Tab-separated table of C-alpha atoms in Angstrom:
chain	number	residue	atom	x	y	z
A	1397	MET	CA	114.639	78.067	162.773
A	1398	LEU	CA	116.411	75.451	160.657
A	1399	ALA	CA	113.217	74.705	158.673
A	1400	GLY	CA	112.864	78.413	157.834
A	1401	ALA	CA	116.460	78.552	156.614
A	1402	LEU	CA	115.881	75.514	154.366
A	1403	ASP	CA	112.719	77.093	152.941
A	1404	LEU	CA	114.656	80.272	152.208
A	1405	GLN	CA	117.396	78.248	150.496
A	1406	ASN	CA	114.798	76.447	148.371
A	1407	PHE	CA	113.178	79.755	147.480
A	1408	VAL	CA	116.495	81.342	146.519
A	1409	GLY	CA	117.382	78.265	144.454
A	1410	HIS	CA	114.015	78.416	142.685
A	1411	VAL	CA	114.404	82.133	141.917
A	1412	GLY	CA	117.861	81.419	140.508
A	1413	THR	CA	116.455	78.688	138.249
A	1414	VAL	CA	113.644	80.945	137.020
A	1415	ALA	CA	116.107	83.772	136.356
A	1416	GLU	CA	118.401	81.451	134.390
A	1417	THR	CA	115.468	80.150	132.315
A	1418	PHE	CA	114.351	83.721	131.614
A	1419	ARG	CA	117.921	84.729	130.633
A	1420	LEU	CA	118.188	81.800	128.209
A	1421	ARG	CA	114.807	82.648	126.644
A	1422	ILE	CA	115.818	86.285	126.146
A	1423	GLU	CA	119.133	85.219	124.580
A	1424	SER	CA	117.355	82.886	122.171
A	1425	LEU	CA	115.023	85.691	121.085
A	1426	VAL	CA	117.829	88.208	120.669
A	1427	LEU	CA	120.149	85.826	118.851
A	1428	GLN	CA	117.473	84.558	116.463
A	1429	PRO	CA	118.008	86.074	113.027
A	1430	MET	CA	115.064	88.171	111.886
A	1431	LYS	CA	113.513	87.471	108.490
A	1432	ASN	CA	112.173	90.245	106.315
A	1433	TYR	CA	108.882	89.807	104.516
A	1434	GLN	CA	107.329	91.975	101.840
A	1435	PHE	CA	103.606	92.129	101.160
A	1436	THR	CA	101.224	93.873	98.835
A	1437	ALA	CA	98.269	95.467	100.593
A	1438	HIS	CA	94.911	96.227	98.979
A	1439	ILE	CA	93.665	99.651	100.105
A	1440	GLU	CA	90.313	101.308	99.526
A	1441	ARG	CA	88.597	104.351	100.984
A	1442	ASP	CA	85.223	103.873	102.635
A	1443	HIS	CA	83.100	106.766	101.384
A	1444	GLU	CA	80.655	106.490	104.299
A	1445	THR	CA	83.259	106.820	107.064
A	1446	GLY	CA	86.139	108.388	105.130
A	1447	PHE	CA	88.471	105.754	106.602
A	1448	TYR	CA	91.079	103.913	104.608
A	1449	VAL	CA	90.572	100.160	104.748
A	1450	GLY	CA	93.383	97.780	103.906
A	1451	TYR	CA	94.172	94.093	103.906
A	1452	ILE	CA	97.005	91.824	102.850
A	1453	PRO	CA	95.513	89.096	100.631
A	1454	SER	CA	98.374	86.626	101.119
A	1455	LEU	CA	98.252	86.850	104.927
A	1456	PRO	CA	94.986	85.592	106.463
A	1457	GLY	CA	93.680	87.905	109.172
A	1458	ALA	CA	95.836	90.879	108.156
A	1459	HIS	CA	93.363	93.744	107.768
A	1460	SER	CA	92.917	97.140	109.357
A	1461	GLN	CA	91.504	100.625	108.925
A	1462	ALA	CA	92.585	104.162	109.781
A	1463	GLU	CA	91.793	107.803	109.139
A	1464	SER	CA	95.055	108.400	107.234
A	1465	LEU	CA	97.240	106.377	104.885
A	1466	ASP	CA	100.226	106.757	107.244
A	1467	ALA	CA	98.228	105.359	110.162
A	1468	LEU	CA	96.891	102.546	107.983
A	1469	TYR	CA	100.436	101.616	106.934
A	1470	GLN	CA	101.515	101.425	110.588
A	1471	ASN	CA	98.437	99.379	111.484
A	1472	LEU	CA	98.999	96.925	108.618
A	1473	GLU	CA	102.679	96.588	109.499
A	1474	GLU	CA	101.785	95.745	113.100
A	1475	VAL	CA	99.007	93.308	112.195
A	1476	ALA	CA	101.304	91.581	109.668
A	1477	GLN	CA	103.911	91.053	112.398
A	1478	LEU	CA	101.260	89.624	114.724
A	1479	CYS	CA	99.867	87.313	112.024
A	1480	ILE	CA	103.340	86.040	111.092
A	1481	GLU	CA	104.131	85.295	114.753
A	1482	GLU	CA	101.098	82.990	114.838
A	1483	LEU	CA	102.150	80.942	111.799
A	1484	SER	CA	103.895	77.601	112.241
A	1485	GLU	CA	107.268	76.923	110.602
A	1486	GLU	CA	105.521	74.874	107.906
A	1487	GLU	CA	102.985	77.643	107.211
A	1488	LEU	CA	105.794	80.207	106.956
A	1489	LYS	CA	107.336	78.234	104.096
A	1490	HIS	CA	104.196	78.394	101.949
A	1491	PHE	CA	102.210	81.505	102.780
A	1492	GLN	CA	103.578	84.199	100.468
A	1493	ASN	CA	101.922	84.668	97.097
A	1494	GLU	CA	103.499	86.370	94.116
A	1495	PHE	CA	101.959	89.748	93.305
A	1496	VAL	CA	100.900	89.816	89.665
A	1497	GLY	CA	98.969	93.070	89.348
A	1498	THR	CA	95.616	94.738	89.705
A	1499	GLN	CA	92.760	94.960	87.252
A	1500	GLU	CA	89.852	97.353	87.438
A	1501	ILE	CA	86.580	95.712	86.442
A	1502	ARG	CA	83.628	97.827	85.323
A	1503	VAL	CA	80.174	96.351	85.167
A	1504	ALA	CA	76.966	97.928	83.926
A	1505	VAL	CA	73.852	96.641	85.645
């Protein structure tokens, strides 16, 4: 009976430690100031599927497609958040490019 009581005490102590660790992690996430980022997305319409296809040139891996521009915007916003979460602190310092403009190029072949 005494061994069972000690095991229960150890279990309760372990659960308390896990709960405290979880609480501290949540507090660190909540208290961390959020940074705002602004990107320029390149968007085209695929004439075969009718879908809008977009990507963010300054953020590797940030591309998506959707049937509407509103859905594409939401998709790109979500994928940008996911891509930023994967960047290291050093990469975050150097990843944004300055948008200069667009230029349409016509070629006769």
